[in-house]
XYZ file of C-alpha atoms in Angstrom:
572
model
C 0.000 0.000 0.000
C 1.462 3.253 -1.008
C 1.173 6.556 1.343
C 0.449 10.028 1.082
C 1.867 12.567 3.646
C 0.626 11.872 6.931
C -2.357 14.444 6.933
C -4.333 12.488 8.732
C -5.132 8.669 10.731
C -6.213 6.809 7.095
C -3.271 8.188 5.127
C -1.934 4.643 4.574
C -5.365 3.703 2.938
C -4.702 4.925 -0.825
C -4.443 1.996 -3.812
C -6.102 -1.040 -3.614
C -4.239 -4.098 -5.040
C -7.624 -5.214 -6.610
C -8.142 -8.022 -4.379
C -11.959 -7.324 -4.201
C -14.090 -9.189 -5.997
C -16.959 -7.240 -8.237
C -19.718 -8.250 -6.395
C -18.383 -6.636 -3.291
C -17.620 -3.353 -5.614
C -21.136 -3.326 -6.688
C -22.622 -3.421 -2.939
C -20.687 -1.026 -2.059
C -21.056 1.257 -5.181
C -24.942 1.656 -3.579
C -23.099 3.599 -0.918
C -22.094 6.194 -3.711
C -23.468 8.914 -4.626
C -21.537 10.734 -6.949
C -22.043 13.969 -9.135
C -20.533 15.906 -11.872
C -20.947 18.792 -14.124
C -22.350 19.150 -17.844
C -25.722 18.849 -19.428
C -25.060 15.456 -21.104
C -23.224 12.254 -19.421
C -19.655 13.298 -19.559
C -16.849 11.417 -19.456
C -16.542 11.086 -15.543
C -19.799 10.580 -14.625
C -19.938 7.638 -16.686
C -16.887 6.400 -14.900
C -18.125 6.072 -12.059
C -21.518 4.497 -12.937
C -19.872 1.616 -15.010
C -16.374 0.951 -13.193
C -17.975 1.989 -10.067
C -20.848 0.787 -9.882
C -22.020 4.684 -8.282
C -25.853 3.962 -7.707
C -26.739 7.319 -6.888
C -26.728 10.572 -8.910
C -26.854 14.018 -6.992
C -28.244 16.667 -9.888
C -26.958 20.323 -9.059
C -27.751 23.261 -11.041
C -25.036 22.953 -13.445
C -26.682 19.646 -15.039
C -30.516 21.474 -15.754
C -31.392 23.574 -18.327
C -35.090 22.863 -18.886
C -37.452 19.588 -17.962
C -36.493 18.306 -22.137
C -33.093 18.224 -21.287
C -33.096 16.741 -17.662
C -35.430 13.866 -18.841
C -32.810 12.910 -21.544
C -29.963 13.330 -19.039
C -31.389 11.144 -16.657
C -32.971 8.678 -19.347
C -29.292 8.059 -20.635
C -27.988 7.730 -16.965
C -30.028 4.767 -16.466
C -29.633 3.229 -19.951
C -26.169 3.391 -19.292
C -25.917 1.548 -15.228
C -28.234 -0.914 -17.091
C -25.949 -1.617 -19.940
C -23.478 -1.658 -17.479
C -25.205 -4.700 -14.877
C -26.711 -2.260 -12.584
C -29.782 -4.315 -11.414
C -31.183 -1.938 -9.730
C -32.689 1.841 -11.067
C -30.221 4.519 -10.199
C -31.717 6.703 -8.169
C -31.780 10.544 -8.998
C -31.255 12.693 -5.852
C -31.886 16.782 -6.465
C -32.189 19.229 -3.390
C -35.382 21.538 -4.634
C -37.515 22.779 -1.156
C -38.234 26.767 -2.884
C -36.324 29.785 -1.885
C -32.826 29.597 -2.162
C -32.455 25.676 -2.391
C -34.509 25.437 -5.788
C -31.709 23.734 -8.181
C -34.766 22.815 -10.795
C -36.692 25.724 -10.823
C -33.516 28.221 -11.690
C -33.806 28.998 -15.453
C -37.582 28.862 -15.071
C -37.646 24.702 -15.731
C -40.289 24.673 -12.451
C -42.564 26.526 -10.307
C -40.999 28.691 -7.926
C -42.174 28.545 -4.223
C -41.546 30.088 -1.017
C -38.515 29.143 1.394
C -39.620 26.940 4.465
C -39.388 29.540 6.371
C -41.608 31.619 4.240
C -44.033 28.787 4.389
C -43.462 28.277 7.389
C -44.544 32.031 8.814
C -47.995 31.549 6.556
C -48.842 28.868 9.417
C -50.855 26.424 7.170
C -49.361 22.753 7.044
C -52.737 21.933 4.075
C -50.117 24.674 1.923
C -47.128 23.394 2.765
C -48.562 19.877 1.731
C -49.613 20.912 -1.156
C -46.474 23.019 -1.996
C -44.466 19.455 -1.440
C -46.615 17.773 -3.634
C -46.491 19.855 -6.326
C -42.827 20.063 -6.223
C -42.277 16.611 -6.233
C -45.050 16.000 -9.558
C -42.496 18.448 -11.518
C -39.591 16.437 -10.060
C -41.271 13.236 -11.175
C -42.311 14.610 -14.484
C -38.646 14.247 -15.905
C -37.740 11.300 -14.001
C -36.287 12.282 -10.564
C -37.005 9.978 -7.806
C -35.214 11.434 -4.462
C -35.006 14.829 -2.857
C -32.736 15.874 -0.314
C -34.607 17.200 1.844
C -36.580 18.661 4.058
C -34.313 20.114 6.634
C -35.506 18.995 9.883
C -33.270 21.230 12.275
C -35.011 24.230 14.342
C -34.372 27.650 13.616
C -32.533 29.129 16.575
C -30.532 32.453 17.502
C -27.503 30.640 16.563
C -28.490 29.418 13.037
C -26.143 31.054 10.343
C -28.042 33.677 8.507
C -27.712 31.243 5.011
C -29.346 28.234 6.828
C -32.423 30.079 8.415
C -34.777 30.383 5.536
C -33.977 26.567 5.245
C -35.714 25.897 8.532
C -39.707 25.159 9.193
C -40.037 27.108 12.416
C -38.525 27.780 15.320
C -40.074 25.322 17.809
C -39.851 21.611 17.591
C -43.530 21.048 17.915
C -44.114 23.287 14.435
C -41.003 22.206 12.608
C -42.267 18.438 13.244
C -45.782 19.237 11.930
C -44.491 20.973 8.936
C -41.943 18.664 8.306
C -44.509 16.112 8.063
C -46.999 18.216 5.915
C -43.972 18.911 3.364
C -42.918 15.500 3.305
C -45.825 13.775 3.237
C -46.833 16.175 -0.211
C -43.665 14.972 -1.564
C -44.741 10.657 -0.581
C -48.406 11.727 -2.436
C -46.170 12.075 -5.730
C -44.156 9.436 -5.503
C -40.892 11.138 -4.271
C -38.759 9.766 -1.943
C -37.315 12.639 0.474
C -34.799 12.817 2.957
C -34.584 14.676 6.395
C -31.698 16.710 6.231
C -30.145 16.845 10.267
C -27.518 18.923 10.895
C -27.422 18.501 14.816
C -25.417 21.057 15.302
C -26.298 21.654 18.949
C -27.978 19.771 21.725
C -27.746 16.512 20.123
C -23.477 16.216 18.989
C -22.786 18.083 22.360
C -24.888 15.741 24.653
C -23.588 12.482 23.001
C -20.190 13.527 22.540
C -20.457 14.016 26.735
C -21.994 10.522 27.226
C -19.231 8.893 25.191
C -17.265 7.439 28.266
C -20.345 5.187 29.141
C -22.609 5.546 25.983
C -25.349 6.767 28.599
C -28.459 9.568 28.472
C -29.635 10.962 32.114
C -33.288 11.297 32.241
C -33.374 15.086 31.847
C -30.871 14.976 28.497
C -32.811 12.550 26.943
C -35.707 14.433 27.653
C -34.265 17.407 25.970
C -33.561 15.737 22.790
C -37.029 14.222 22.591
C -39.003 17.296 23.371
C -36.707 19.318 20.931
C -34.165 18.001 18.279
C -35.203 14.245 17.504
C -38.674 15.218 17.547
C -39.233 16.290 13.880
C -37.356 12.895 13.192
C -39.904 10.877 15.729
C -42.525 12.265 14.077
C -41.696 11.096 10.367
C -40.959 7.847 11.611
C -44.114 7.458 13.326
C -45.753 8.479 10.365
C -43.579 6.011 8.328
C -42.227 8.968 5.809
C -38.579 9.325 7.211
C -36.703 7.577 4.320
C -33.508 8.254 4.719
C -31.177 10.730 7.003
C -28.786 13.080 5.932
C -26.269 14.259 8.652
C -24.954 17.344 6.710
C -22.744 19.363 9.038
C -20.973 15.969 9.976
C -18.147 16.821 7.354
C -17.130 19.100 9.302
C -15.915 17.079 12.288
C -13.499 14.959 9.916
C -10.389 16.291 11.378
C -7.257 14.384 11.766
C -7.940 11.777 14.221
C -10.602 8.627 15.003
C -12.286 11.162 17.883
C -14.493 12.292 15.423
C -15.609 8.908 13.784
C -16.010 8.150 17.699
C -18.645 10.865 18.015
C -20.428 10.583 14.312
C -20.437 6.715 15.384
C -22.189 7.754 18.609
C -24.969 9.870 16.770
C -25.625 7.237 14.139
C -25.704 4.371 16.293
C -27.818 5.893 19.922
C -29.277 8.585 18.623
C -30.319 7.358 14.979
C -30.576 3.446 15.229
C -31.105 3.031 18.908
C -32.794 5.479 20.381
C -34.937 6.115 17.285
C -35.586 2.685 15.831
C -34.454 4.279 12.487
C -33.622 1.478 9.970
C -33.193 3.334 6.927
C -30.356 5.174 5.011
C -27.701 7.029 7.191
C -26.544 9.601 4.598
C -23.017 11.824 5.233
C -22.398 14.695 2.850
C -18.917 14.756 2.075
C -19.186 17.339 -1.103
C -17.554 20.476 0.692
C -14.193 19.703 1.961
C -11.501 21.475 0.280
C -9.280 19.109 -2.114
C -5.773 21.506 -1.517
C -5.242 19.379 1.866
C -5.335 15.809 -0.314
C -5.529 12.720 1.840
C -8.282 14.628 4.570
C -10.627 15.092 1.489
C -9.649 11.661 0.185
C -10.269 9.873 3.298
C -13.588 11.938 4.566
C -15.897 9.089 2.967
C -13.914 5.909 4.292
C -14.246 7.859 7.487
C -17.795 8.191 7.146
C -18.511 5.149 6.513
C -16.410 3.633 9.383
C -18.658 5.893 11.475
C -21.712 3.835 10.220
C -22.905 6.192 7.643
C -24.528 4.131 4.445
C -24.092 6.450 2.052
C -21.926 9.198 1.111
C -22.122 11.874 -1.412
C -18.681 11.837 -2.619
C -16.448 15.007 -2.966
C -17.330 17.192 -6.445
C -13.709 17.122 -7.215
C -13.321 13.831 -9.895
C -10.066 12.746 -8.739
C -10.716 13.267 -5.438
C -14.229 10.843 -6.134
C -11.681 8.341 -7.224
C -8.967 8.780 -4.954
C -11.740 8.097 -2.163
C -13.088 5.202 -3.137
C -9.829 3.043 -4.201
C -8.737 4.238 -0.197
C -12.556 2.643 1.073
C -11.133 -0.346 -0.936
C -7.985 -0.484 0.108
C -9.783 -0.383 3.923
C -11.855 -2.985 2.811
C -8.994 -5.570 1.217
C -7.504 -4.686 5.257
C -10.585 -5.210 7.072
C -10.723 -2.128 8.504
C -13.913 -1.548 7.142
C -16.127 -4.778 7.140
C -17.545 -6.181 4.135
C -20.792 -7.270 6.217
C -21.422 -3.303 6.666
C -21.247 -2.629 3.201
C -23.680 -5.432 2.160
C -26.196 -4.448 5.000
C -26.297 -1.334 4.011
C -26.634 -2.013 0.378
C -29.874 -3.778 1.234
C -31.137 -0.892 3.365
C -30.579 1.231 0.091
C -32.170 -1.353 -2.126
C -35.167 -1.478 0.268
C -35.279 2.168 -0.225
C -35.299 2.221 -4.301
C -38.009 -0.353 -4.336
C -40.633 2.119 -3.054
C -40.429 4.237 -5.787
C -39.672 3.514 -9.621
C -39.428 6.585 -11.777
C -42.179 6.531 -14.474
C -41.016 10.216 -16.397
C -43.376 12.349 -18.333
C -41.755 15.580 -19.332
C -44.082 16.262 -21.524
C -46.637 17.192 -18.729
C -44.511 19.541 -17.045
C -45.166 22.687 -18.875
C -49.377 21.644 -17.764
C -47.627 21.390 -14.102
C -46.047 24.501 -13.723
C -49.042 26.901 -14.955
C -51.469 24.458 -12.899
C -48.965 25.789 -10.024
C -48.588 29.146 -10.509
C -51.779 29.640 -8.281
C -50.471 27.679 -5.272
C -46.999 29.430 -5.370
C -48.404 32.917 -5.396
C -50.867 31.945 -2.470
C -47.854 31.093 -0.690
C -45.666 33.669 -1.325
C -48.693 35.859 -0.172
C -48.934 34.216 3.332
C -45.050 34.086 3.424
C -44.784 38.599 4.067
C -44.646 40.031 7.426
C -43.984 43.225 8.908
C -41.148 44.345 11.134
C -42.319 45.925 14.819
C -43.634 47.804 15.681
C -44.935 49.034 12.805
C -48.658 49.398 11.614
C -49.789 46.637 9.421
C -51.077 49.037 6.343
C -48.588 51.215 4.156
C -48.274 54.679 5.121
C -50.708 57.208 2.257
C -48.018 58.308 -0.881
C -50.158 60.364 -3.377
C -49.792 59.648 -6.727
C -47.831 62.482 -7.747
C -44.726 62.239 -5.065
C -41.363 60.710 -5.842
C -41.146 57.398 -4.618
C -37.091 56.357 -4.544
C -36.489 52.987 -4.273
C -32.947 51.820 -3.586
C -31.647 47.713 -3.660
C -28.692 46.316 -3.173
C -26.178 44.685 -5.649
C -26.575 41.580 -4.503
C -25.649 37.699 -6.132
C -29.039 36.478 -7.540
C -28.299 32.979 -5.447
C -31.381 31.669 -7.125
C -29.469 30.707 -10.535
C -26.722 29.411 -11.910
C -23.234 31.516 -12.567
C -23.141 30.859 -16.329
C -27.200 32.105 -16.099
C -26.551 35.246 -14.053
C -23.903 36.228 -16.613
C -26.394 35.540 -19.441
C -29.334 37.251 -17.737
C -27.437 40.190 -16.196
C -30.820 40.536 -14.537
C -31.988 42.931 -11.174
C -33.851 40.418 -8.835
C -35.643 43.483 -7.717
C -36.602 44.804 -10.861
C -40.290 42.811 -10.580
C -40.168 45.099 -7.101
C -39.949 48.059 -9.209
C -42.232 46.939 -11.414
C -45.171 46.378 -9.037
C -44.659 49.219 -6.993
C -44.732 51.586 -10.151
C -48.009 50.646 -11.402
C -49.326 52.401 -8.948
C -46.674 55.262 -8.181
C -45.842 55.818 -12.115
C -43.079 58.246 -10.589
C -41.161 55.868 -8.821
C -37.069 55.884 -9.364
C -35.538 52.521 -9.111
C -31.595 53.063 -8.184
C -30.172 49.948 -7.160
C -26.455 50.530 -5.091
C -23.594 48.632 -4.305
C -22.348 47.062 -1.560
C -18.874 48.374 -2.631
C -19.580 52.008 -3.292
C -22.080 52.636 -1.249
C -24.333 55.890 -1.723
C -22.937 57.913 -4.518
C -23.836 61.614 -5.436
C -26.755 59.976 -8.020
C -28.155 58.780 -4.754
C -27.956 61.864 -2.940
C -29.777 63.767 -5.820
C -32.724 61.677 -5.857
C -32.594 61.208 -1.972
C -32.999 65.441 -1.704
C -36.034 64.875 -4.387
C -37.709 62.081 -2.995
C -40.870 62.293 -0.747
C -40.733 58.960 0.172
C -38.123 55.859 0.307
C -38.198 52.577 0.081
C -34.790 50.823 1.525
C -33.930 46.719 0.671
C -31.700 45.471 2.751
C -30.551 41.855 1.560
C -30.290 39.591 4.520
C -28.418 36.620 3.503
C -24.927 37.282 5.654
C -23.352 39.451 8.209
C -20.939 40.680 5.362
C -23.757 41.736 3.393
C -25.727 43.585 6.236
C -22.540 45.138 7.491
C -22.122 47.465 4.323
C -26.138 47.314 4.083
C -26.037 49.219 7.336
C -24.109 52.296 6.588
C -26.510 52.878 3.536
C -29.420 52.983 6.284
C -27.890 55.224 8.357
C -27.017 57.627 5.401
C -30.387 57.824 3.871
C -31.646 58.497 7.538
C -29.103 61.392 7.759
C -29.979 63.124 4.696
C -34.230 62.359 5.283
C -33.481 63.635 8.677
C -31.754 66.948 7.418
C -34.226 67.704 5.092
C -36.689 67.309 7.496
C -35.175 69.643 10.308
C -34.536 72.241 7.653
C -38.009 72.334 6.620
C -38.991 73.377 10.498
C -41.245 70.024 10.551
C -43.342 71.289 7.169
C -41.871 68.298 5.323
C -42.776 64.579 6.761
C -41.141 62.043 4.843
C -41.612 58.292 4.339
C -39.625 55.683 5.389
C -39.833 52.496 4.687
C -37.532 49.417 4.729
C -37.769 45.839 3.308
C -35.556 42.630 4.831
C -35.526 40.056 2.677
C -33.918 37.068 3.944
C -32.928 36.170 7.407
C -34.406 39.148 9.281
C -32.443 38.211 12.324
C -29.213 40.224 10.490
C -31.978 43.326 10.304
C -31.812 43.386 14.044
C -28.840 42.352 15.602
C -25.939 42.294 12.970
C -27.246 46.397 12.542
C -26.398 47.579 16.035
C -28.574 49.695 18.606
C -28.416 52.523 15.686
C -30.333 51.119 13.130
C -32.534 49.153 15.702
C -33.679 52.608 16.847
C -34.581 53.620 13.543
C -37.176 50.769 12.987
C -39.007 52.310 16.031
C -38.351 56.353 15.266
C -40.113 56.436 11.656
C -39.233 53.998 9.377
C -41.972 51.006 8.781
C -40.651 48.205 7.825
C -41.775 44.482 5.902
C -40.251 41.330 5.314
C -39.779 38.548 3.219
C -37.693 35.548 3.371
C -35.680 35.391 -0.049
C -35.669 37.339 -3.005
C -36.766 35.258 -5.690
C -39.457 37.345 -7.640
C -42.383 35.653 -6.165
C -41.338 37.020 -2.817
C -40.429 40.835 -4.433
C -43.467 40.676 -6.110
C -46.213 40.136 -3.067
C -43.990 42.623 -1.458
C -44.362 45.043 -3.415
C -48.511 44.346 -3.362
C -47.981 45.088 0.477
C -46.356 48.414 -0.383
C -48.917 49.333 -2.882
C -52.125 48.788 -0.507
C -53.187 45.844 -2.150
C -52.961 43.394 0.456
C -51.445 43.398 4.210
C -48.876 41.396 5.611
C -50.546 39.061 7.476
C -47.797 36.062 8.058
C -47.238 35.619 11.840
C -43.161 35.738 12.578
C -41.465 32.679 13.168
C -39.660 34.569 15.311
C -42.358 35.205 18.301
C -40.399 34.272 21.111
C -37.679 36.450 20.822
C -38.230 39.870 22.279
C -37.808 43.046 19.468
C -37.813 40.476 16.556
C-alpha cells in the first residue's frame, strides 16, 4: 500500500491491489453517490456508474437547463448503469424545497415557491402539503425519484443567517408538523425525500459528553425528545422518514478517530437506537476542500467507518476516485467490514423499491401553470412586517417621488453561467409592481462596494418617500447594508429639520432574507430607527415571487398578514 503525507489517521489507505471481488464493488457502489458537471453524461460521470458501480446521482444546477433536457440526461444515466449490470434503477437525488435551495426551478424549468421559512410564517401545514406535492409532480415529471430534503433542524438564535430560511419554524412542535406536511406532499407524488439533520447543537454536544459510558440521564434525553429528535420521531411514526442526511458531519473529519467516535455515537444511539431508524444514514462529504489531499480523500472511508450508508462523494473527480480506491484499500484490510457494506446495500435497495421513476416531461409545462396559483398563495402568506410598525402602508399620493434603492446583490437563485447571461436585477419585478401604482417611482439599485454615490444623494434630496432593501443573507452583506441605512436616515433627517417640521417624509424598509441580520448584525443605531419612523416588511428570499407580493404590500393591495417565526424572541 502506497502513502500520502501523513495528513491524517487513514493516510496509509490509498491503492487497492484489486483483491476485491466485483460483487463486493457493486454493494458497495450503492453507498455512492456521486455527481458531476455538464448537461449530457460526460466522461466522468460515466466512470463512475460503469467501473464503479455509483448507484446514486446528486443533480446540481449545473446539469438542468429545462425539464427536455433533464429527462434525456437522466434517461441516458439509467440506460447506461443498465448496460453496465446495474440491477437496480439509479436513483436521482436533487435538493429543490423553494427559496434559495430550488436547483430545478432556476432557469424557469419549475414553479418557484416560497422558502420553508416563508411557508413556514404563513402557518398552514394543508399549503405546505400541497407546496411538497407539487414540487415533487415536476420532479417526477422528468424522471427524478429522491429529494434531499426537508431540513428537519429548528431555527434558533444561533443558526447562520444562510441556513435560516432553510428551517420550518422555530419550535420543535411546528417544525415536526411541517416537516410532516412537506414530506408527506412529496410521498403523495411518488418522491422519496430525505430529512436533512444537521445537529449542530444539543444533540453532537450531549452524546459527545456521554461517550465514556454511551449513557443519556433522564433530563438529556428528555431534551432531545421534546426538541431536536422530535421532527425525526414524528416522520418515523408516520412512516415517511426515508432516509437521514447528517450534513454538518463533514465538518468534524479532522485528523484523528475522535471524530468517527462521536459521528459513530450519533448514528448508532441517537439514529438506530434510540430512534428505531432502519433506513439510510446519509453523510455529505461534497464540501471539503481538495488543496489538503488525503483529509478530502479519506472523509468518505471515514464516514462510513462511522456507520454512515451512504456518502455523497467530494465534487472534485479525482478526489471521487482517490476516495473510493482508499474505502477499498480499507476494505482488502478489514478495517472496514464487508458485512457493513452489504447491510447497508440492502437498506438502500429497500429504499429504491418504493419508488420507480415513471417520467413524463411532456406534462410539465401543464404542471407549472397548474402551479402558478399555489406558489403565489404562498408567497402571499409568506410577508410580514417588522415591529412595531402598523400593518397598512403609510398614504403616498400619486404624484410624489417614490425612490427605491436595492442592493447589488448575487441572484443565489441561478446558476453563474445564467446570471452572466441574464445580467438581470432580482428586484426589478419590485420596481415593477410598486410603479403601477406610483408611475413616478425611481428605481436606483447601489452597491455594496460604493455605497451611496452623489446619483443617490440627488434623488434622496427629491424624494418624498423611500423605500430601503436590505438583503439579509450574511453578516458581510448587512454590514455594508447598514451604513446605507444610516445615510439615507441622515440626509431624510436633514431635510426634514430644515423644513422646520413642514416636510414629513416616508420611510420604509424591506428585509428580505434572514431578518435576524436586520436586528442584531445592525447595532442599537439602526434598531432605533425601525421604532423612530421607518416602517418596515419582510420577506424571506428574493426570488421574484417574494419581491413581487412585497411590493402588493407596499402598494395597498394586500397586508402582511404572516405571523413571525420569530415570536419568542423579544424586538424580533
Amino acid at each position: 500500500m502506497s502513502t500520502l503525507e501523513d495528513c491524517c489517521d487513514l493516510a496509509a489507505y490509498v491503492d487497492a491491489n484489486e483483491r476485491l471481488d466485483e460483487s463486493l464493488k457493486r454493494q458497495l457502489g450503492h453507498a455512492l453517490i456521486a455527481s458531476g458537471e455538464g448537461l449530457t453524461p460526460t466522461r466522468e460521470l460515466r466512470t463512475l456508474i460503469n467501473d464503479y458501480f455509483a448507484g446514486s446521482i446528486l443533480l446540481t444546477v449545473a446539469n438542468l437547463q429545462d425539464g427536455v433536457q433533464v429527462s434525456r440526461l437522466i434517461h441516458d444515466l439509467r440506460e447506461n448503469a443498465q448496460a453496465n449490470g446495474h440491477s437496480e434503477q439509479l436513483l436521482i437525488g436533487i435538493e429543490q424545497e423553494g427559496g434559495l435551495v430550488s436547483s430545478f426551478t432556476s432557469g424557469l424549468r419549475a414553479t418557484q415557491f416560497p422558502c420553508p421559512l416563508g411557508l413556514a410564517t404563513g402557518q398552514s401545514t394543508a399549503i405546505i402539503h400541497q407546496v411538497g406535492e407539487a414540487i415533487a409532480k415536476e420532479l417526477a415529471a422528468v424522471g427524478i425519484n429522491w429529494n434531499l430534503v426537508p431540513v428537519v433542524d429548528i431555527l434558533t438564535q444561533l443558526t447562520e443567517p444562510l441556513d435560516a430560511p432553510r428551517r420550518f419554524g422555530d419550535d420543535a412542535e411546528t417544525v415536526s408538523n411541517n416537516v410532516l406536511a412537506f414530506t408527506e406532499g412529496l410521498h403523495e407524488a411518488g418522491i422519496l425525500a430525505c430529512a436533512s439533520e444537521a445537529l449542530a447543537s444539543t444533540l453532537q454536544e450531549t452524546y459527545r459528553r456521554s461517550l465514556a459510558d454511551e449513557a443519556l440521564d433522564d433530563g438529556a434525553l428528555e431534551l432531545l425528545e421534546t426538541g431536536e429528535l422530535l421532527p425525526l420521531r414524528r416522520l418515523l411514526n408516520h412512516q415517511a422518514l426515508d432516509s437521514v442526511l447528517l450534513s454538518n458531519m463533514v465538518h468534524e473529519f479532522k485528523e484523528s478517530a475522535e471524530a468517527s467516535d462521536s459521528i459513530e455515537t450519533v448514528i448508532h444511539n441517537v439514529l438506530r437506537k434510540s430512534l428505531g431508524f432502519e433506513g439510510p444514514v446519509i453523510i455529505d462529504c461534497s464540501s471539503l476542500p481538495v488543496d489538503g489531499g488525503s483529509c478530502a480523500v479519506h472523509a468518505p472511508l471515514r464516514a462510513l467507518l462511522s456507520g454512515s450508508d451512504m456518502i455523497r462523494l467530494p465534487t472534485n473527480y479525482q478526489t471521487q476516485i482517490a476516495s473510493i480506491n482508499a474505502i477499498y484499500a480499507a476494505l482488502e484490510d478489514s478495517l472496514l467490514s464487508s458485512s457493513q457494506i452489504v447491510t447497508s446495500a440492502s437498506r438502500i435497495s429497500n429504499l429504491k423499491s418504493r419508488y420507480i421513476s415513471n417520467p413524463q416531461p411532456d406534462i410539465l409545462p401543464s404542471l407549472i401553470n397548474r402551479h402558478a396559483p399555489l406558489a403565489q398563495i404562498a408567497y402571499r402568506s409568506s410577508i410580514t412586517t417588522l415591529q412595531p410598525t402598523p400593518s397598512t402602508l403609510p398614504f403616498l399620493p400619486s404624484t410624489a417621488v417614490l425612490l427605491l434603492l436595492t442592493p447589488t446583490v448575487p441572484n443565489f437563485y441561478v446558476s453563474q453561467q445564467q446570471q452572466q447571461q441574464q445580467q438581470s436585477d432580482p428586484f426589478e419585478p419590485l420596481g415593477r409592481a410598486i410603479s403601477r401604482t406610483h408611475p413616478r417611482t425611481r428605481h436606483v439599485p447601489y452597491t455594496l462596494t460604493t455605497g451611496l454615490t452623489s446619483t443617490h444623494m440627488a434623488f434622496l434630496h427629491r424624494a418624498s418617500a423611500v423605500i430601503l432593501v436590505l438583503a439579509c443573507a450574511s453578516s458581510t452583506l448587512i454590514d455594508a447594508q447598514g451604513e446605507v441605512w444610516s445615510g439615507v436616515e441622515a440626509v431624510l433627517a436633514q431635510r426634514e429639520a430644515a423644513s422646520s417640521g413642514n416636510e414629513k417624509l416616508v420611510r420604509i424598509v424591506v428585509g428580505a432574507g434572514d431578518v435576524r441580520d436586520l436586528l442584531y448584525f445592525l447595532g442599537q443605531q439602526q434598531r432605533a430607527l425601525l421604532g423612530t419612523g421607518w416602517w418596515g416588511v419582510r420577506c424571506w428570499d428574493w426570488t421574484r415571487g417574494a419581491v413581487e407580493a412585497v411590493g402588493e404590500v407596499l402598494v395597498g393591495e394586500r397586508e402582511a398578514s404572516a405571523v413571525s417565526p420569530f415570536a419568542r424572541w423579544a424586538g424580533m
